[in-house]
Amino acid sequence: MRLPSSLTPDKLKQVLALIPFVLDDHLSPHQLNIQTLNDMNLINLQSVPDVTAPLNLGSAQSSSVISSINIPQLRQLFSDPVKFYQHTRFTVTEFTQLHSQLKERLRLTRRTKNSHSHQSKHMVRVKLTTAEQLFLWAMSINGTRIPDLELIFAHLSYMTISRYCDDVTDVINSCFAHYIKWRIPEERRASYGRFSVHDKIIAVLDGTHCEIERPLPNEQSFWYVHKHLHTTNYLVAVNPLGVIIFVSQPYPGSWNDRGCYNISRIATHPSQFVSDGELILADGGFMGGYPLMVPLHKSIIDETKTTAERNEMLDHNIELSENRILVEDSFSWLKHTARVLEQRFTRERHTQVQIFHAACCWYNALRLLRIDYARSK
């Protein structure tokens, strides 16, 4: 399905910037079709807003959060919306909206747990506000070094920082868990036609690797040959608007995507995920088989008898790959915000699993905020 001639690549990039895509320089009209843009009420592009406009950098509610921050370095950062966005990839207003959904649970968590800081005699005993806790978590998963966090957060110890971050991770996984859910049949049918390669594609599935510490000698299945690292592999599915709707358990890094998929709930209980000929888009690593739709294998293309037929198959694969950019963009944004998932994770493996899930929940909550904003315009 073709986009209108008035929708230039530059304008399309501005529109898609309203929701957290991480676009490359080779944007293609195959990535989303006209129906998706229509549903988001973004197709009237006579006057495309500045990409910073929907970020709503200041509000009375944000000012209230800023006033609750006691640490001078943080207060200064919150007071500079542009710098805040550069550090976090979300805005003060977005932070405020998400914080409002979590603050009561964060307050309760710290009240019901032993909040005494394990600090040396040279360190100051500090109790963080809920806003400070959430921002500490955001900086931590963004890969900020522990020594820097200790300086910013009034000389908190490593153990205290870890405890605060683990508490916030638990709260996000609890409060935002509903954001990651597979769509019911009625919702899936409403999304038909949003991918150009096939009318009944309802999700895009892919695997992503996260590095871990060297495992025990009897755990060599975590060796990821392709990048020569020890990793865990997560399967993640996104819907046509890039919202994460499925996150698998972690699998050993040596397993290919198909091996992980074969024991996932999507493969073992397909009737719970698809119906009526619905398909899930995936790359060649999944090797096909219903309900997956993958690129045509080279051996099939080589068997074609005419150039026209061969070119048609090649074009189909290109279009399919461009439709799949959606999940790659989601991974890119997720790991750009949660940089700790790109680094070797040195803590317990189950903690990485919790952080991965919390990062997906946070990503969804933020993405839905931006989609709602785009639809309101």
XYZ file of C-alpha atoms in Angstrom:
377
model
C 0.000 0.000 0.000
C 1.517 3.299 -1.087
C 1.891 6.369 1.094
C 0.597 9.704 -0.316
C 3.077 11.707 -2.361
C 2.846 14.579 0.134
C 4.285 12.298 2.820
C 7.980 12.805 2.223
C 10.571 10.719 4.090
C 11.552 13.747 6.199
C 7.950 14.419 7.208
C 7.388 10.750 7.949
C 10.424 10.733 10.208
C 9.016 13.705 12.114
C 5.673 11.988 12.512
C 7.147 8.712 13.705
C 9.346 10.628 16.140
C 6.171 11.271 18.118
C 6.427 7.689 19.346
C 9.761 6.270 20.400
C 11.043 4.724 17.222
C 14.791 4.795 16.667
C 14.804 5.320 12.947
C 17.717 4.751 10.643
C 18.537 6.707 7.497
C 16.846 4.209 5.187
C 13.212 4.715 6.148
C 10.887 2.874 3.815
C 7.163 3.311 3.139
C 6.862 -0.452 3.646
C 7.592 -0.029 7.352
C 4.061 1.087 8.211
C 1.095 1.417 5.903
C -1.405 4.182 5.484
C -3.957 2.625 7.865
C -1.579 2.781 10.807
C -0.928 6.474 10.265
C -4.645 7.132 9.748
C -5.525 5.431 13.027
C -3.001 7.623 14.818
C -4.626 10.712 13.296
C -1.282 11.785 11.898
C -1.951 11.702 8.191
C -2.784 15.412 7.857
C 0.754 16.683 7.511
C 0.112 20.203 6.240
C 1.725 21.426 9.444
C 3.957 18.808 11.062
C 4.746 19.836 14.666
C 8.271 20.140 15.917
C 9.363 16.781 17.346
C 9.893 18.454 20.734
C 6.336 19.795 20.829
C 4.659 16.591 22.082
C 7.247 16.233 24.806
C 5.502 18.976 26.835
C 8.674 19.899 28.652
C 7.089 21.843 31.505
C 3.936 21.605 33.615
C 2.621 22.439 37.059
C 2.705 18.747 37.955
C 6.372 18.569 36.930
C 7.124 21.596 39.107
C 5.562 19.768 42.047
C 7.868 16.784 41.503
C 10.903 19.049 41.195
C 10.039 20.744 44.479
C 10.012 17.332 46.207
C 13.638 16.653 45.223
C 16.112 17.365 48.007
C 19.383 16.492 46.231
C 20.806 19.662 44.600
C 22.377 17.878 41.619
C 19.080 16.216 40.742
C 17.049 19.371 41.236
C 19.349 21.143 38.784
C 18.954 18.350 36.231
C 15.157 18.335 36.545
C 15.124 22.101 36.088
C 16.761 21.804 32.641
C 14.224 19.855 30.526
C 16.507 19.534 27.488
C 19.420 18.182 29.517
C 17.025 15.871 31.361
C 15.808 14.423 28.056
C 19.365 13.968 26.794
C 20.257 11.957 29.902
C 17.136 9.813 30.093
C 15.450 9.699 26.634
C 12.174 10.821 28.229
C 10.957 14.194 29.487
C 10.279 15.648 32.891
C 6.559 15.616 32.120
C 6.639 11.961 31.045
C 8.637 11.107 34.157
C 6.053 12.941 36.265
C 3.142 11.066 34.705
C 4.772 7.664 35.206
C 5.916 8.602 38.713
C 2.310 9.466 39.640
C 1.330 5.865 38.829
C 4.117 4.410 40.979
C 4.674 6.780 43.909
C 2.195 5.242 46.369
C 3.597 1.772 45.813
C 7.163 3.101 46.070
C 6.306 4.808 49.353
C 4.713 1.638 50.690
C 7.651 -0.514 49.613
C 10.189 1.551 51.512
C 7.916 1.710 54.559
C 7.495 -2.057 54.773
C 11.146 -2.948 54.208
C 14.180 -2.338 56.322
C 15.366 0.934 54.805
C 18.497 1.350 56.891
C 21.421 2.102 54.590
C 24.513 -0.071 54.880
C 27.015 2.777 54.733
C 30.469 3.383 56.061
C 31.128 5.985 58.785
C 32.259 8.422 56.069
C 28.906 8.295 54.289
C 25.770 10.270 55.039
C 22.614 8.303 55.910
C 20.011 9.357 53.353
C 16.382 8.457 52.677
C 15.332 9.142 49.095
C 11.943 10.506 48.072
C 9.891 8.433 45.638
C 10.886 10.704 42.736
C 14.553 10.356 43.659
C 14.205 6.568 43.878
C 12.661 6.381 40.423
C 15.295 8.617 38.892
C 18.053 6.596 40.579
C 16.586 3.501 38.919
C 16.395 5.243 35.533
C 20.026 6.343 35.753
C 21.124 2.916 36.957
C 19.542 0.950 34.104
C 20.871 3.592 31.704
C 24.344 2.342 32.602
C 25.511 5.171 34.876
C 28.577 4.032 36.812
C 28.118 3.248 40.508
C 30.791 5.797 41.621
C 28.885 8.511 39.738
C 25.604 7.446 41.337
C 27.248 7.506 44.776
C 28.305 11.123 44.187
C 24.983 12.302 42.748
C 22.851 10.608 45.371
C 24.537 12.040 48.458
C 27.150 9.317 48.858
C 24.841 6.321 48.960
C 26.729 3.049 49.168
C 26.744 0.420 46.435
C 24.590 -1.877 48.567
C 22.022 0.849 49.225
C 21.883 1.842 45.560
C 21.353 -1.801 44.565
C 18.611 -2.194 47.152
C 16.772 0.912 46.009
C 17.042 -0.142 42.350
C 15.809 -3.665 43.083
C 12.829 -2.252 44.993
C 11.901 0.058 42.098
C 12.311 -2.812 39.619
C 9.861 -4.894 41.669
C 7.375 -2.005 41.834
C 7.503 -1.389 38.066
C 7.049 -5.084 37.314
C 4.073 -5.176 39.650
C 2.343 -1.913 38.687
C 3.057 -1.952 34.947
C 2.748 -5.700 34.280
C -0.620 -5.143 32.575
C 1.101 -3.151 29.834
C 2.620 -6.366 28.424
C -0.233 -8.542 27.262
C -1.153 -10.430 24.126
C -4.178 -8.892 22.435
C -7.576 -10.612 22.513
C -9.123 -11.751 19.176
C -11.255 -8.607 18.759
C -8.234 -6.360 19.236
C -6.171 -8.459 16.856
C -8.824 -8.256 14.135
C -8.893 -4.480 14.532
C -5.180 -4.426 13.679
C -5.513 -6.301 10.375
C -4.015 -4.558 7.360
C -1.363 -2.584 9.219
C 1.554 -4.366 7.598
C 2.028 -4.158 3.864
C 3.392 -7.683 3.390
C 0.208 -9.471 4.594
C -3.192 -8.362 5.890
C -3.332 -10.711 8.881
C 0.042 -10.110 10.504
C -0.699 -9.241 14.115
C 2.814 -9.110 15.641
C 6.546 -9.115 14.919
C 8.737 -11.593 16.842
C 12.488 -11.592 17.342
C 15.176 -12.593 19.816
C 17.639 -10.330 21.579
C 20.776 -11.339 23.498
C 21.918 -9.853 26.815
C 25.443 -10.511 28.047
C 26.057 -12.230 31.389
C 29.104 -13.081 33.484
C 31.051 -16.206 32.549
C 28.847 -19.112 33.687
C 29.943 -22.239 35.510
C 31.830 -24.932 33.524
C 28.654 -27.017 33.257
C 26.712 -24.077 31.787
C 28.420 -23.765 28.421
C 25.027 -23.587 26.730
C 25.164 -19.848 27.485
C 28.045 -19.389 25.015
C 26.851 -17.263 22.066
C 29.170 -18.239 19.209
C 28.129 -15.439 16.850
C 29.500 -12.657 19.084
C 31.800 -14.770 21.254
C 29.986 -13.814 24.472
C 28.085 -15.525 27.254
C 24.463 -14.424 26.907
C 20.831 -15.131 27.562
C 18.350 -14.919 24.688
C 14.897 -13.341 25.120
C 12.066 -13.604 22.599
C 10.029 -10.412 22.319
C 6.950 -9.672 20.202
C 5.569 -6.224 19.362
C 2.244 -5.202 17.843
C 1.838 -2.890 14.785
C 2.411 0.214 16.923
C 5.610 -1.164 18.422
C 4.069 -1.957 21.825
C 5.627 -5.027 23.444
C 2.965 -7.724 23.879
C 5.093 -10.768 24.718
C 8.349 -11.387 26.595
C 9.650 -14.927 26.980
C 11.713 -16.436 29.728
C 15.481 -16.176 29.150
C 17.009 -18.999 27.109
C 20.696 -20.018 26.870
C 22.620 -17.874 24.403
C 23.759 -20.867 22.342
C 20.168 -21.625 21.366
C 19.091 -20.160 18.064
C 15.820 -18.278 17.763
C 13.990 -21.317 16.395
C 15.124 -23.493 19.291
C 13.875 -20.890 21.772
C 10.622 -20.505 19.870
C 9.952 -24.259 19.797
C 9.550 -24.383 23.576
C 7.924 -20.968 23.984
C 4.245 -20.642 24.826
C 3.517 -19.270 21.342
C 4.673 -22.554 19.776
C 3.316 -24.944 22.393
C -0.093 -23.214 22.757
C -0.650 -21.428 19.411
C -4.459 -21.294 19.820
C -3.953 -18.876 22.721
C -2.100 -16.441 20.458
C -3.458 -16.676 16.903
C -6.649 -17.678 15.084
C -8.349 -17.380 11.688
C -5.135 -17.530 9.668
C -3.332 -14.826 11.656
C 0.434 -14.635 11.223
C 3.449 -13.498 13.222
C 6.292 -11.896 11.287
C 9.801 -13.189 12.001
C 13.238 -13.363 10.398
C 14.903 -16.323 8.697
C 16.355 -17.568 11.994
C 12.921 -18.866 12.969
C 12.737 -21.034 9.805
C 8.966 -20.717 9.315
C 6.016 -22.964 9.983
C 2.580 -21.680 10.989
C 1.924 -19.191 12.512
C 5.266 -17.653 11.564
C 5.871 -15.788 8.312
C 9.562 -15.639 7.411
C 11.569 -14.671 4.307
C 11.695 -17.142 1.437
C 14.820 -19.283 1.658
C 17.572 -18.820 -0.918
C 17.177 -22.418 -2.087
C 13.549 -21.719 -3.044
C 14.480 -18.534 -4.883
C 17.251 -20.323 -6.788
C 14.734 -22.876 -8.097
C 12.678 -20.247 -9.913
C 12.583 -20.558 -13.699
C 12.023 -16.938 -14.738
C 13.697 -13.667 -13.850
C 10.338 -12.046 -13.157
C 9.418 -14.719 -10.626
C 12.812 -14.462 -8.966
C 12.573 -10.670 -8.714
C 9.091 -10.970 -7.236
C 10.404 -13.275 -4.512
C 13.346 -10.984 -3.794
C 11.010 -7.987 -3.557
C 8.800 -9.953 -1.174
C 11.783 -10.650 1.103
C 12.826 -7.002 1.037
C 9.321 -5.871 1.934
C 9.109 -8.427 4.724
C 12.443 -7.264 6.148
C 11.321 -3.645 6.031
C 8.108 -4.531 7.858
C 10.274 -6.196 10.516
C 12.157 -2.941 11.201
C 9.488 -2.224 13.800
C 10.802 -4.812 16.263
C 14.431 -3.838 15.592
C 13.561 -0.209 16.365
C 11.870 -1.323 19.580
C 14.996 -3.271 20.630
C 17.184 -0.319 19.731
C 15.124 2.121 21.794
C 14.860 -0.348 24.679
C 18.604 -0.942 24.889
C 19.463 2.696 24.249
C 17.398 3.632 27.303
C 18.324 0.564 29.395
C 22.009 0.488 28.505
C 22.647 -1.961 31.323
C 21.157 -4.591 28.988
C 23.928 -3.887 26.458
C 26.691 -4.316 29.014
C 27.994 -7.430 30.716
C 25.666 -7.969 33.638
C 27.720 -8.699 36.753
C 24.956 -9.326 39.275
C 22.783 -12.429 39.748
C 21.182 -13.719 36.571
C 17.652 -13.595 37.968
C 18.169 -9.866 38.654
C 18.894 -9.306 34.968
C 15.624 -11.075 34.118
C 13.710 -8.753 36.443
C 15.412 -5.667 35.011
C 14.765 -6.788 31.429
C 11.066 -7.213 32.159
C 10.895 -3.891 34.040
C 12.603 -2.100 31.143
C 9.995 -3.552 28.764
C 7.184 -2.406 31.063
C 8.691 1.089 31.316
C 9.151 1.217 27.555
C 5.496 0.292 26.988
C 4.183 2.806 29.508
C 6.204 5.558 27.870
C 5.334 4.501 24.344
C 1.610 4.436 25.123
C 1.841 7.938 26.590
C 3.295 9.180 23.310
C 0.782 7.288 21.177
C -2.077 8.772 23.211
C -0.563 12.224 22.746
C -0.245 11.696 18.990
C -3.837 10.504 18.718
C -5.080 13.546 20.629
C -3.679 15.918 18.014
